[in-house]
Short mmCIF file of C-alpha atoms in Angstrom, two decimals:
data_model
loop_
_atom_site.label_atom_id
_atom_site.label_comp_id
_atom_site.label_asym_id
_atom_site.label_seq_id
_atom_site.Cartn_x
_atom_site.Cartn_y
_atom_site.Cartn_z
CA UNK Q 1 0.05 -0.28 -0.08
CA UNK Q 2 2.66 2.56 1.02
CA UNK Q 3 5.56 1.38 -1.12
CA UNK Q 4 6.32 5.54 -1.31
CA UNK Q 5 9.45 5.93 0.70
CA UNK Q 6 8.47 9.70 1.50
CA UNK Q 7 4.90 8.58 2.73
CA UNK Q 8 7.07 5.80 4.95
CA UNK Q 9 9.30 8.21 6.15
CA UNK Q 10 6.72 10.67 7.34
CA UNK Q 11 4.68 8.00 8.85
CA UNK Q 12 7.72 6.82 10.89
CA UNK Q 13 8.99 10.47 12.10
CA UNK Q 14 4.95 11.59 12.73
CA UNK Q 15 3.48 8.61 14.00
CA UNK Q 16 5.71 6.04 15.34
CA UNK Q 17 2.05 4.09 16.76
CA UNK Q 18 0.85 3.88 13.31
CA UNK Q 19 -0.42 0.72 11.64
CA UNK Q 20 -0.94 0.23 7.55
CA UNK Q 21 -3.77 -2.28 6.93
CA UNK Q 22 -4.39 -4.01 3.38
CA UNK Q 23 -7.75 -4.62 1.73
CA UNK Q 24 -7.98 -8.18 3.45
CA UNK Q 25 -6.99 -6.66 6.90
CA UNK Q 26 -3.83 -7.99 7.30
CA UNK Q 27 -0.88 -5.50 8.82
CA UNK Q 28 1.62 -4.37 5.89
CA UNK Q 29 3.31 -2.04 8.28
CA UNK Q 30 3.84 -0.44 11.55
CA UNK Q 31 5.47 2.38 13.44
CA UNK Q 32 8.88 1.33 15.57
CA UNK Q 33 6.95 2.29 18.94
CA UNK Q 34 4.15 -0.07 18.26
CA UNK Q 35 5.98 -2.85 17.35
CA UNK Q 36 7.81 -2.23 20.50
CA UNK Q 37 5.04 -2.92 22.48
CA UNK Q 38 4.87 -6.48 20.78
CA UNK Q 39 8.19 -7.71 21.51
CA UNK Q 40 9.17 -10.80 20.12
CA UNK Q 41 6.48 -10.99 17.32
CA UNK Q 42 6.42 -9.37 14.00
CA UNK Q 43 2.99 -7.40 13.78
CA UNK Q 44 3.32 -7.53 9.95
CA UNK Q 45 1.32 -10.07 8.25
CA UNK Q 46 -0.95 -10.35 11.08
CA UNK Q 47 -4.77 -9.97 11.05
CA UNK Q 48 -5.30 -6.44 12.48
CA UNK Q 49 -8.48 -7.46 14.62
CA UNK Q 50 -6.76 -10.62 15.58
CA UNK Q 51 -3.92 -8.47 17.51
CA UNK Q 52 -6.83 -5.78 18.47
CA UNK Q 53 -9.87 -6.10 19.82
CA UNK Q 54 -12.03 -2.94 19.18
CA UNK Q 55 -14.41 -2.57 21.80
CA UNK Q 56 -16.13 1.07 21.15
CA UNK Q 57 -18.00 3.05 20.21
CA UNK Q 58 -19.32 -0.58 19.09
CA UNK Q 59 -17.73 -4.10 18.31
CA UNK Q 60 -15.62 -4.05 14.91
CA UNK Q 61 -15.56 -7.51 13.29
CA UNK Q 62 -14.64 -6.83 9.87
CA UNK Q 63 -12.77 -4.58 7.94
CA UNK Q 64 -15.65 -3.23 6.02
CA UNK Q 65 -16.58 -2.36 9.66
CA UNK Q 66 -13.40 -0.67 10.54
CA UNK Q 67 -13.69 1.19 7.13
CA UNK Q 68 -17.19 2.39 8.13
CA UNK Q 69 -15.59 3.78 11.20
CA UNK Q 70 -13.17 5.90 9.64
CA UNK Q 71 -12.51 9.21 10.87
CA UNK Q 72 -14.01 8.45 14.20
CA UNK Q 73 -12.65 7.71 17.59
CA UNK Q 74 -11.63 4.08 18.25
CA UNK Q 75 -11.48 2.47 21.48
CA UNK Q 76 -9.37 -1.01 21.19
CA UNK Q 77 -7.13 -3.18 23.14
CA UNK Q 78 -4.17 -5.82 22.67
CA UNK Q 79 -5.88 -8.98 22.92
CA UNK Q 80 -2.58 -10.51 24.33
CA UNK Q 81 -1.34 -9.36 27.59
CA UNK Q 82 -0.36 -6.68 28.51
CA UNK Q 83 -3.92 -5.97 27.05
CA UNK Q 84 -3.06 -2.29 26.92
CA UNK Q 85 -6.00 0.01 25.91
CA UNK Q 86 -5.70 2.29 22.69
CA UNK Q 87 -7.46 5.33 21.02
CA UNK Q 88 -6.88 5.43 17.42
CA UNK Q 89 -8.33 7.03 14.25
CA UNK Q 90 -8.55 4.95 10.92
CA UNK Q 91 -8.03 7.00 7.34
CA UNK Q 92 -9.32 4.52 4.07
CA UNK Q 93 -6.60 4.05 1.57
CA UNK Q 94 -7.06 4.03 -1.90
CA UNK Q 95 -6.15 0.21 -2.04
CA UNK Q 96 -9.12 -0.83 0.01
CA UNK Q 97 -6.80 -0.63 2.99
CA UNK Q 98 -6.75 1.44 5.92
CA UNK Q 99 -4.00 3.60 7.78
CA UNK Q 100 -4.52 3.34 11.74
CA UNK Q 101 -2.81 5.75 14.31
CA UNK Q 102 -2.60 4.50 17.54
CA UNK Q 103 -1.90 6.25 20.89
CA UNK Q 104 -2.11 4.63 24.38
CA UNK Q 105 -4.23 7.49 25.73
CA UNK Q 106 -4.66 8.01 29.22
CA UNK Q 107 -3.06 4.16 29.36
CA UNK Q 108 0.34 5.98 28.51
CA UNK Q 109 1.72 6.01 32.36
CA UNK Q 110 1.22 2.18 32.14
CA UNK Q 111 2.43 1.62 28.81
CA UNK Q 112 5.68 3.44 29.21
CA UNK Q 113 6.45 1.16 32.18
CA UNK Q 114 5.32 -1.82 30.34
CA UNK Q 115 7.20 -1.36 27.15
CA UNK Q 116 10.25 0.50 28.79
CA UNK Q 117 9.61 3.32 26.22
CA UNK Q 118 11.82 6.22 25.99
CA UNK Q 119 11.89 9.70 24.65
CA UNK Q 120 12.90 8.76 21.32
CA UNK Q 121 9.76 6.11 21.19
CA UNK Q 122 7.56 9.54 20.94
CA UNK Q 123 7.12 11.99 17.88
CA UNK Q 124 9.32 15.12 18.80
CA UNK Q 125 6.09 16.88 18.74
CA UNK Q 126 4.00 14.66 20.94
CA UNK Q 127 3.40 15.93 24.22
CA UNK Q 128 3.40 12.62 25.89
CA UNK Q 129 6.86 13.07 27.39
CA UNK Q 130 6.00 16.56 28.77
CA UNK Q 131 3.12 15.05 30.31
CA UNK Q 132 4.78 12.30 31.91
CA UNK Q 133 7.21 14.83 33.13
CA UNK Q 134 4.25 16.90 34.80
CA UNK Q 135 2.90 13.60 36.29
CA UNK Q 136 6.09 12.77 37.75
CA UNK Q 137 6.99 16.23 38.99
CA UNK Q 138 3.47 16.66 40.66
CA UNK Q 139 3.81 13.46 42.30
CA UNK Q 140 7.23 14.54 43.80
CA UNK Q 141 5.51 18.06 44.79
CA UNK Q 142 2.38 16.30 46.35
CA UNK Q 143 4.67 13.79 48.07
CA UNK Q 144 6.77 16.85 49.62
CA UNK Q 145 3.41 18.76 50.48
CA UNK Q 146 1.84 15.46 52.18
CA UNK Q 147 5.11 14.94 54.50
CA UNK Q 148 4.72 18.70 55.23
CA UNK Q 149 1.03 18.15 56.41
CA UNK Q 150 1.86 15.21 58.36
CA UNK Q 151 4.68 16.99 60.34
CA UNK Q 152 2.25 19.79 60.95
CA UNK Q 153 -0.35 17.50 61.96
CA UNK Q 154 1.93 15.76 64.63
CA UNK Q 155 3.21 19.41 65.89
CA UNK Q 156 -0.45 20.36 66.24
CA UNK Q 157 -1.35 17.43 68.41
CA UNK Q 158 1.82 17.89 70.39
CA UNK Q 159 1.05 21.33 70.98
CA UNK Q 160 -2.33 20.85 71.83
CA UNK Q 161 -1.50 18.14 74.42
CA UNK Q 162 1.17 20.20 75.94
CA UNK Q 163 -1.50 23.37 75.97
CA UNK Q 164 -3.87 20.91 77.83
CA UNK Q 165 -1.49 19.34 80.11
CA UNK Q 166 0.21 20.24 83.56
CA UNK Q 167 3.94 19.69 83.00
CA UNK Q 168 4.78 18.82 86.36
CA UNK Q 169 2.43 15.85 87.11
CA UNK Q 170 1.29 14.88 83.10
CA UNK Q 171 -2.57 15.68 84.73
CA UNK Q 172 -4.98 17.51 82.73
CA UNK Q 173 -4.54 21.26 83.30
CA UNK Q 174 -7.50 23.89 83.96
CA UNK Q 175 -7.71 24.74 80.06
CA UNK Q 176 -8.49 21.05 79.73
CA UNK Q 177 -10.77 21.05 82.45
CA UNK Q 178 -12.88 23.82 81.17
CA UNK Q 179 -13.30 21.74 77.93
CA UNK Q 180 -14.46 18.65 79.67
CA UNK Q 181 -16.64 20.76 81.52
CA UNK Q 182 -18.21 22.52 78.61
CA UNK Q 183 -18.62 19.05 76.92
CA UNK Q 184 -20.56 17.71 80.11
CA UNK Q 185 -22.84 20.79 80.57
CA UNK Q 186 -24.41 19.63 76.89
CA UNK Q 187 -24.44 15.96 77.62
CA UNK Q 188 -27.03 14.37 79.62
CA UNK Q 189 -25.00 11.92 81.52
CA UNK Q 190 -24.80 12.32 85.43
CA UNK Q 191 -21.51 12.89 86.74
CA UNK Q 192 -19.60 14.35 90.29
CA UNK Q 193 -17.41 16.95 90.55
CA UNK Q 194 -14.43 16.71 93.35
CA UNK Q 195 -12.45 19.71 94.57
CA UNK Q 196 -9.41 17.99 96.01
CA UNK Q 197 -6.86 20.12 98.07
CA UNK Q 198 -3.89 18.72 99.54
CA UNK Q 199 -3.31 18.98 103.49
CA UNK Q 200 -0.07 19.81 105.14
CA UNK Q 201 1.69 20.03 101.74
CA UNK Q 202 3.14 23.35 102.69
CA UNK Q 203 4.85 21.66 105.62
CA UNK Q 204 6.72 19.24 103.15
CA UNK Q 205 7.56 21.98 101.02
CA UNK Q 206 9.17 24.19 103.92
CA UNK Q 207 10.91 21.44 105.43
CA UNK Q 208 12.43 19.28 102.73
CA UNK Q 209 12.48 21.69 99.72
CA UNK Q 210 10.94 22.22 96.23
CA UNK Q 211 12.13 19.16 94.83
CA UNK Q 212 10.33 16.89 97.71
CA UNK Q 213 7.25 18.92 97.10
CA UNK Q 214 7.49 18.42 93.08
CA UNK Q 215 8.19 14.68 93.88
CA UNK Q 216 4.93 14.71 96.13
CA UNK Q 217 2.47 16.54 94.07
CA UNK Q 218 3.70 13.49 91.11
CA UNK Q 219 3.34 10.57 93.34
CA UNK Q 220 -0.28 12.32 94.56
CA UNK Q 221 -1.21 12.37 90.77
CA UNK Q 222 -0.19 8.84 90.23
CA UNK Q 223 -1.99 7.75 92.89
CA UNK Q 224 -5.13 9.67 91.81
CA UNK Q 225 -4.89 8.47 88.26
CA UNK Q 226 -4.85 4.64 89.62
CA UNK Q 227 -7.76 5.16 91.70
CA UNK Q 228 -9.68 6.66 89.16
CA UNK Q 229 -11.18 4.99 85.64
CA UNK Q 230 -9.87 5.86 82.24
CA UNK Q 231 -13.24 8.00 81.49
CA UNK Q 232 -12.47 10.04 84.60
CA UNK Q 233 -10.88 13.16 84.46
CA UNK Q 234 -7.93 14.03 86.83
CA UNK Q 235 -6.99 17.81 86.66
CA UNK Q 236 -4.43 20.06 88.36
CA UNK Q 237 -6.08 23.51 88.83
CA UNK Q 238 -3.56 25.02 91.08
CA UNK Q 239 -0.50 24.45 93.36
CA UNK Q 240 -1.72 21.48 95.67
CA UNK Q 241 -5.41 21.71 94.09
CA UNK Q 242 -7.02 19.10 91.96
CA UNK Q 243 -10.41 18.63 90.64
CA UNK Q 244 -12.02 15.06 89.63
CA UNK Q 245 -14.67 14.54 87.27
CA UNK Q 246 -16.32 10.89 88.19
CA UNK Q 247 -18.50 10.16 85.17
CA UNK Q 248 -21.86 8.18 85.26
CA UNK Q 249 -22.18 8.47 89.03
CA UNK Q 250 -24.93 9.70 91.03
CA UNK Q 251 -24.70 7.34 94.24
CA UNK Q 252 -23.15 8.95 97.30
CA UNK Q 253 -22.43 6.07 98.60
CA UNK Q 254 -20.05 5.16 96.08
CA UNK Q 255 -18.61 8.69 95.89
CA UNK Q 256 -17.99 8.46 99.72
CA UNK Q 257 -16.20 5.24 99.22
CA UNK Q 258 -14.17 6.69 96.50
CA UNK Q 259 -13.30 10.17 98.03
CA UNK Q 260 -12.21 7.86 101.59
CA UNK Q 261 -10.04 5.77 99.08
CA UNK Q 262 -8.62 8.72 97.63
CA UNK Q 263 -8.07 10.29 101.31
CA UNK Q 264 -6.23 6.76 102.27
CA UNK Q 265 -3.85 6.47 99.38
CA UNK Q 266 -2.63 10.00 99.41
CA UNK Q 267 -1.94 9.47 103.21
CA UNK Q 268 0.51 6.69 102.44
CA UNK Q 269 4.02 8.34 102.95
CA UNK Q 270 5.65 9.10 100.02
CA UNK Q 271 9.33 8.22 100.61
CA UNK Q 272 11.90 11.12 99.14
CA UNK Q 273 15.69 11.35 99.70
CA UNK Q 274 15.52 8.99 102.38
CA UNK Q 275 12.39 10.86 104.34
CA UNK Q 276 8.93 9.72 104.16
CA UNK Q 277 6.73 13.02 103.30
CA UNK Q 278 3.22 12.90 104.63
CA UNK Q 279 0.33 14.60 103.18
CA UNK Q 280 -3.61 14.25 103.31
CA UNK Q 281 -6.32 15.51 101.49
CA UNK Q 282 -9.67 17.54 101.87
CA UNK Q 283 -12.62 16.71 99.29
CA UNK Q 284 -15.52 18.68 98.19
CA UNK Q 285 -18.06 16.76 96.23
CA UNK Q 286 -20.81 18.23 94.26
CA UNK Q 287 -23.37 16.29 92.03
CA UNK Q 288 -24.41 17.57 88.58
CA UNK Q 289 -28.11 16.07 89.66
CA UNK Q 290 -28.04 18.84 92.20
CA UNK Q 291 -28.08 21.43 89.22
CA UNK Q 292 -30.98 20.26 87.26
CA UNK Q 293 -31.02 23.71 85.75
CA UNK Q 294 -28.00 22.87 83.58
CA UNK Q 295 -25.77 25.48 85.52
CA UNK Q 296 -22.59 23.53 85.31
CA UNK Q 297 -20.68 26.03 85.72
CA UNK Q 298 -21.90 26.57 89.38
CA UNK Q 299 -20.97 23.02 90.41
CA UNK Q 300 -17.54 24.55 90.89
CA UNK Q 301 -18.89 26.67 93.31
CA UNK Q 302 -20.87 24.15 95.19
CA UNK Q 303 -17.75 21.59 95.28
CA UNK Q 304 -15.92 24.58 96.45
CA UNK Q 305 -17.77 25.12 99.18
CA UNK Q 306 -18.23 21.66 100.39
CA UNK Q 307 -14.34 21.72 100.41
CA UNK Q 308 -14.37 24.63 102.80
CA UNK Q 309 -16.74 22.87 105.19
CA UNK Q 310 -14.30 19.54 105.08
CA UNK Q 311 -11.33 21.77 105.85
CA UNK Q 312 -13.42 23.55 108.58
CA UNK Q 313 -14.40 20.50 110.07
CA UNK Q 314 -10.28 19.31 110.70
CA UNK Q 315 -9.14 18.31 107.35
CA UNK Q 316 -8.55 14.83 105.98
CA UNK Q 317 -11.99 14.55 105.16
CA UNK Q 318 -14.67 15.16 102.72
CA UNK Q 319 -18.06 16.58 102.74
CA UNK Q 320 -21.01 16.96 99.81
CA UNK Q 321 -22.44 19.89 98.74
CA UNK Q 322 -25.62 20.36 100.98
CA UNK Q 323 -27.91 22.20 98.70
CA UNK Q 324 -31.64 23.54 100.41
CA UNK Q 325 -34.35 21.11 99.32
CA UNK Q 326 -31.92 18.72 98.21
CA UNK Q 327 -34.41 15.02 98.29
CA UNK Q 328 -31.22 13.21 99.58
CA UNK Q 329 -30.42 15.79 102.08
CA UNK Q 330 -30.33 13.68 105.13
CA UNK Q 331 -28.38 10.38 103.24
CA UNK Q 332 -25.90 12.82 102.43
CA UNK Q 333 -25.10 13.49 106.10
CA UNK Q 334 -24.96 10.06 106.91
CA UNK Q 335 -23.06 8.84 103.89
CA UNK Q 336 -20.57 11.73 104.53
CA UNK Q 337 -20.15 11.19 108.42
CA UNK Q 338 -19.73 7.58 107.36
CA UNK Q 339 -16.23 8.31 107.81
CA UNK Q 340 -13.92 4.81 108.02
CA UNK Q 341 -16.24 3.18 105.50
CA UNK Q 342 -13.80 0.44 103.94
CA UNK Q 343 -12.83 1.20 100.44
CA UNK Q 344 -14.55 -1.55 98.37
CA UNK Q 345 -18.16 -1.43 100.38
CA UNK Q 346 -20.60 -0.39 98.07
CA UNK Q 347 -18.02 0.71 95.34
CA UNK Q 348 -18.09 -0.33 91.79
CA UNK Q 349 -15.26 1.63 90.60
CA UNK Q 350 -12.86 -0.26 88.90
CA UNK Q 351 -9.08 1.34 89.49
CA UNK Q 352 -7.32 0.98 86.46
CA UNK G 1 14.00 31.68 49.03
CA UNK G 2 11.90 28.71 48.40
CA UNK G 3 12.09 25.73 50.91
CA UNK G 4 13.19 23.35 48.12
CA UNK G 5 16.47 25.60 47.69
CA UNK G 6 17.13 25.76 51.31
CA UNK G 7 16.26 21.74 51.39
CA UNK G 8 18.63 21.12 48.78
CA UNK G 9 21.58 22.80 50.59
CA UNK G 10 20.51 21.24 53.66
CA UNK G 11 20.24 17.32 52.40
CA UNK G 12 23.30 18.01 50.42
CA UNK G 13 25.57 18.72 53.90
CA UNK G 14 23.58 16.19 55.67
CA UNK G 15 24.66 13.35 53.07
CA UNK G 16 27.88 14.55 52.32
CA UNK G 17 29.31 15.86 55.68
CA UNK G 18 27.01 14.35 57.96
CA UNK G 19 24.24 15.54 60.34
CA UNK G 20 26.32 16.85 63.10
CA UNK G 21 27.98 19.25 60.70
CA UNK G 22 24.80 20.45 59.62
CA UNK G 23 23.76 21.13 62.87
CA UNK G 24 26.71 22.99 63.56
CA UNK G 25 26.28 24.94 60.35
CA UNK G 26 22.58 25.64 60.84
CA UNK G 27 23.56 26.72 64.56
CA UNK G 28 26.22 29.16 63.09
CA UNK G 29 23.55 30.76 60.76
CA UNK G 30 21.26 31.29 63.51
CA UNK G 31 18.31 29.13 62.48
CA UNK G 32 15.55 28.69 64.92
CA UNK G 33 14.91 25.19 63.53
CA UNK G 34 17.37 23.30 61.97
CA UNK G 35 15.16 21.90 59.39
CA UNK G 36 13.90 23.26 55.97
CA UNK G 37 10.63 22.39 55.12
CA UNK G 38 10.59 21.78 50.98
CA UNK G 39 7.28 23.05 50.25
CA UNK G 40 7.26 26.41 52.44
CA UNK G 41 8.86 29.59 51.73
CA UNK G 42 11.73 31.38 53.90
CA UNK G 43 13.12 34.85 53.90
CA UNK G 44 16.10 35.20 51.93
CA UNK G 45 18.55 36.24 54.95
CA UNK G 46 18.16 32.53 55.98
CA UNK G 47 19.69 31.23 52.88
CA UNK G 48 22.44 33.62 52.90
CA UNK G 49 23.35 32.83 56.48
CA UNK G 50 23.65 29.23 55.76
CA UNK G 51 25.83 29.68 52.64
CA UNK G 52 27.95 31.84 54.91
CA UNK G 53 28.10 29.45 57.69
CA UNK G 54 28.74 26.46 55.03
CA UNK G 55 31.68 28.04 53.57
CA UNK G 56 33.17 29.41 57.12
CA UNK G 57 32.50 25.61 58.45
CA UNK G 58 34.01 23.86 55.49
CA UNK G 59 36.46 26.60 54.99
CA UNK G 60 36.09 26.59 51.14
CA UNK G 61 35.46 28.43 48.27
CA UNK G 62 31.84 29.20 48.18
CA UNK G 63 31.61 28.52 44.44
CA UNK G 64 33.40 24.99 44.70
CA UNK G 65 30.92 23.80 47.58
CA UNK G 66 28.14 25.07 45.23
CA UNK G 67 29.34 23.04 42.43
CA UNK G 68 29.24 20.08 44.41
CA UNK G 69 26.16 20.57 45.65
CA UNK G 70 25.11 20.94 41.51
CA UNK G 71 26.67 17.36 40.99
CA UNK G 72 25.15 15.86 44.17
CA UNK G 73 21.57 16.82 43.29
CA UNK G 74 21.96 14.75 39.87
CA UNK G 75 24.38 12.08 40.84
CA UNK G 76 23.21 11.17 44.63
CA UNK G 77 21.08 8.32 44.87
CA UNK G 78 18.89 9.76 47.64
CA UNK G 79 17.86 12.56 45.39
CA UNK G 80 17.33 10.39 42.23
CA UNK G 81 13.99 12.33 41.60
CA UNK G 82 15.81 15.52 40.36
CA UNK G 83 18.11 13.57 37.65
CA UNK G 84 15.07 11.65 36.46
CA UNK G 85 12.86 15.09 35.93
CA UNK G 86 15.90 16.42 34.29
CA UNK G 87 16.40 13.74 31.67
CA UNK G 88 12.55 14.31 30.46
CA UNK G 89 14.11 17.75 28.91
CA UNK G 90 15.93 15.55 26.27
CA UNK G 91 16.86 12.25 24.68
CA UNK G 92 20.87 13.44 24.30
CA UNK G 93 22.75 15.89 26.09
CA UNK G 94 22.52 18.26 22.87
CA UNK G 95 18.85 18.03 23.27
CA UNK G 96 19.37 18.58 26.79
CA UNK G 97 21.47 21.59 26.65
CA UNK G 98 18.97 23.09 24.27
CA UNK G 99 16.37 22.83 26.47
CA UNK G 100 17.84 24.50 29.25
CA UNK G 101 15.76 27.73 28.39
CA UNK G 102 12.84 26.23 29.30
CA UNK G 103 14.36 24.91 32.75
CA UNK G 104 12.56 27.51 34.89
CA UNK G 105 9.23 26.78 32.92
CA UNK G 106 9.35 23.26 33.90
CA UNK G 107 10.32 24.00 37.25
CA UNK G 108 7.12 26.31 37.46
CA UNK G 109 5.02 23.50 36.26
CA UNK G 110 6.26 21.54 39.03
CA UNK G 111 6.08 23.70 41.70
CA UNK G 112 4.45 26.97 41.03
CA UNK G 113 5.78 29.33 43.43
CA UNK G 114 9.59 28.00 42.59
CA UNK G 115 11.28 30.47 40.59
CA UNK G 116 14.84 29.71 39.23
CA UNK G 117 16.64 32.10 37.21
CA UNK G 118 16.60 32.72 33.66
CA UNK G 119 18.77 30.67 31.46
CA UNK G 120 20.02 31.64 27.99
CA UNK G 121 22.08 29.20 25.91
CA UNK G 122 23.96 30.43 23.01
CA UNK G 123 25.59 28.27 20.34
CA UNK G 124 28.51 29.98 19.09
CA UNK G 125 30.17 27.29 16.80
CA UNK G 126 29.23 23.77 16.51
CA UNK G 127 29.80 21.99 19.78
CA UNK G 128 30.84 25.53 21.43
CA UNK G 129 27.92 26.91 23.82
CA UNK G 130 27.67 29.65 26.44
CA UNK G 131 25.23 29.54 29.13
CA UNK G 132 23.97 32.82 30.76
CA UNK G 133 22.63 32.32 34.15
CA UNK G 134 20.21 35.14 35.44
CA UNK G 135 19.85 36.38 38.64
CA UNK G 136 17.47 35.61 41.77
CA UNK G 137 19.23 32.87 43.47
CA UNK G 138 22.87 33.80 44.95
CA UNK G 139 25.47 31.24 43.62
CA UNK G 140 22.92 29.48 41.12
CA UNK G 141 25.92 29.52 38.24
CA UNK G 142 27.78 27.52 40.29
CA UNK G 143 25.20 25.01 41.03
CA UNK G 144 24.42 24.82 37.33
CA UNK G 145 28.31 23.87 36.74
CA UNK G 146 27.74 21.01 38.87
CA UNK G 147 24.56 19.94 37.28
CA UNK G 148 25.58 20.23 33.87
CA UNK G 149 28.84 18.29 34.47
CA UNK G 150 27.05 15.34 36.17
CA UNK G 151 24.18 15.45 33.42
CA UNK G 152 27.21 14.81 30.81
CA UNK G 153 28.16 11.81 32.65
CA UNK G 154 24.45 10.83 32.90
CA UNK G 155 24.12 11.04 29.24
CA UNK G 156 27.62 9.59 28.31
CA UNK G 157 28.56 12.85 26.86
CA UNK G 158 31.99 14.24 27.04
CA UNK G 159 31.80 17.98 27.79
CA UNK G 160 34.34 20.48 29.12
CA UNK G 161 32.92 23.26 31.06
CA UNK G 162 34.10 26.62 32.29
CA UNK G 163 33.04 29.01 34.72
CA UNK G 164 33.69 32.73 33.55
CA UNK G 165 32.23 34.45 36.54
CA UNK G 166 30.09 36.92 37.18
CA UNK G 167 28.94 40.60 35.54
CA UNK G 168 25.95 42.49 36.26
CA UNK G 169 24.41 39.60 38.72
CA UNK G 170 24.93 37.15 35.70
CA UNK G 171 27.10 34.00 35.52
CA UNK G 172 28.32 32.88 32.23
CA UNK G 173 29.08 29.09 31.60
CA UNK G 174 31.23 28.13 28.69
CA UNK G 175 30.42 24.71 27.26
CA UNK G 176 32.56 22.64 24.91
CA UNK G 177 30.72 19.71 23.82
CA UNK G 178 33.48 17.31 22.52
CA UNK G 179 31.52 13.68 22.11
CA UNK G 180 27.91 13.22 22.69
CA UNK G 181 28.28 9.48 23.09
CA UNK G 182 31.79 9.37 24.55
CA UNK G 183 30.72 6.57 27.29
CA UNK G 184 27.79 4.30 27.71
CA UNK G 185 25.44 6.87 29.90
CA UNK G 186 22.74 5.91 32.27
CA UNK G 187 19.62 4.39 30.78
CA UNK G 188 16.46 6.34 31.34
CA UNK G 189 13.13 4.95 30.83
CA UNK G 190 10.25 7.30 31.13
CA UNK G 191 8.17 4.98 33.35
CA UNK G 192 8.92 4.40 36.81
CA UNK G 193 9.44 0.99 38.07
CA UNK G 194 6.12 -0.22 39.77
CA UNK G 195 5.67 0.54 43.60
#
C-alpha cells in the first residue's frame, strides 16, 4: 500500500504508533513504537483485528466495519497481555486498506512502564513526554506537601496536648478541665465533681524543699489516676489543688467510698531522699444532679463550698455539697459522716 | 527563598558531611529550627546565612561547594528524582542543553512558586556554547556548573565546562561538547518501576 518511501518516512517520524492495513485486513507495516509494544512477534502479516479487539463505540469485527468507522475515535486493546488500551483513528487508503494511528491515551503511564519506552519512542511534537514529566513532578511535589502536612499535624497534636497538660504531673490542666466541663454541660449523663486540696503540703515544701514538693505532687497525681477510671478526668488546677470528674455516678455511697479511698491512698507516706513525706487531702463533692437547671458552671462553686466545709471540719475528710431542698439531704449527712468506710464497700469503681 | 532550595543545601550537607556538621552550620547560621521544609518559603536572609556558615565551616570557596551541590543533586542516589525530571528534557545531552532555556518553566509547572533564574543558551560554533544564568538565586551559576557536569556523565557525553565569572549579577558558563556519545551513560526509561 505504501511503497512510497517519502510517505513511509513521514509516517515513521510523525506517527511511531501507526498501522498500515491492506484490503484483506492484514498488517503490512507499523511504526517502531507500536512494534516495541509486541516484542518477539512481527506485527506485519498478522490480521489487525486478531491483534486488537475493537470495543467502542461498538464492536468492529470486519475490515468493512472498520472502514465504516473511518475518521471517528476508536477504542481498542491488545488481545494478548499486556492488554494495553489504545485510542486511534482510521483513514481509508486507495487500495481498500486503511491507515490507523494509535496512542495509549490515558493508559500511557502504564504503557511506558510495561514497554520500557523512552523519549525516542515518541514523535518530537508529541506532548506525552512533557505530560509524563508533569505527572512525575507533581507526584514529587505532592509527596513533599504530604510530608509537610503530616509533620504539621504531628506538631499540632503535640502542641495541643502540651496546652492541655500540666507539665509537672502529666495531669490535665485547668484549660483542659474547662473543655471537659463544657462538653459535660451539653451531655445528658450524670457526673460528680470532686475538688481536692492537699493538706500539710506546705509543711513538706517548707521543711524538705521544692524538689520534695514536686515529687509529692507527682506521686499524688499518680495515685489519683490509679484510683480513678480511664473515662474520669483528673486535673491539677492550682499548686496543690485538684479537680476530679467522675462520670456516670450519682450514688453518694459510692462517691463517699471513692473519696475515702483517695484520702487513704494519699495519706500513705511518700519516700523522698530517705525521708517519708506525709500529706493528706480534703475533698468537696458536688453532683451534677444537684443542678437540674443545667448550671454546670455553678457546680465548681458547690464543690468549693463543700471543700471549705471539709477543711473547717478538721481536714483529711470529705463533704458533699448540701443545697437546700435536696431530696437526699439527710442521706448525704449519714454518708458523709460514715467516715472510715472500707474502700471496697458499695463501690463499683474499678481502679485502672 | 523557596524551601526546596534551602532543603537542597541541607540534604547535600547531611549526605556529604553528616548530620552533625549540618547541626553546627544551622546553629552558626542562627536557624531557630535546623530543618527546612521543602514546601514552605523562607526569608532570603536564612539562605544567605546558611551559605555563609557553610563556607566558614568547610573553609572552602563557596563556588566550589555549590558546584559540588549541583553534582550531588543529579548524581546522589537519595535525590534520584531531580535527575529523572531533568532527563525528561531531552533524549541526548545536546537536546538537554537546548532545553535549558525551558528549565525555569518546567520548574514552575512542577512547583508553581519555585522561580529559577533565567537561563539562556547560545551556540557560538558547532559544539561551542555559552550559558548565561540570570539573577535570583545566589550562586546558582555554580550549582548549574555541577548539574551540567553530572548530566554530561549521565548522558555519556564528554563536555568541558568553564565558569567565566559573574558580571551584572549574571553568571556565564562556557560549554564545549566534544563527544555526545563518549561513554555508555545511564539508562533512562520514561516510566518509573511499579511501586
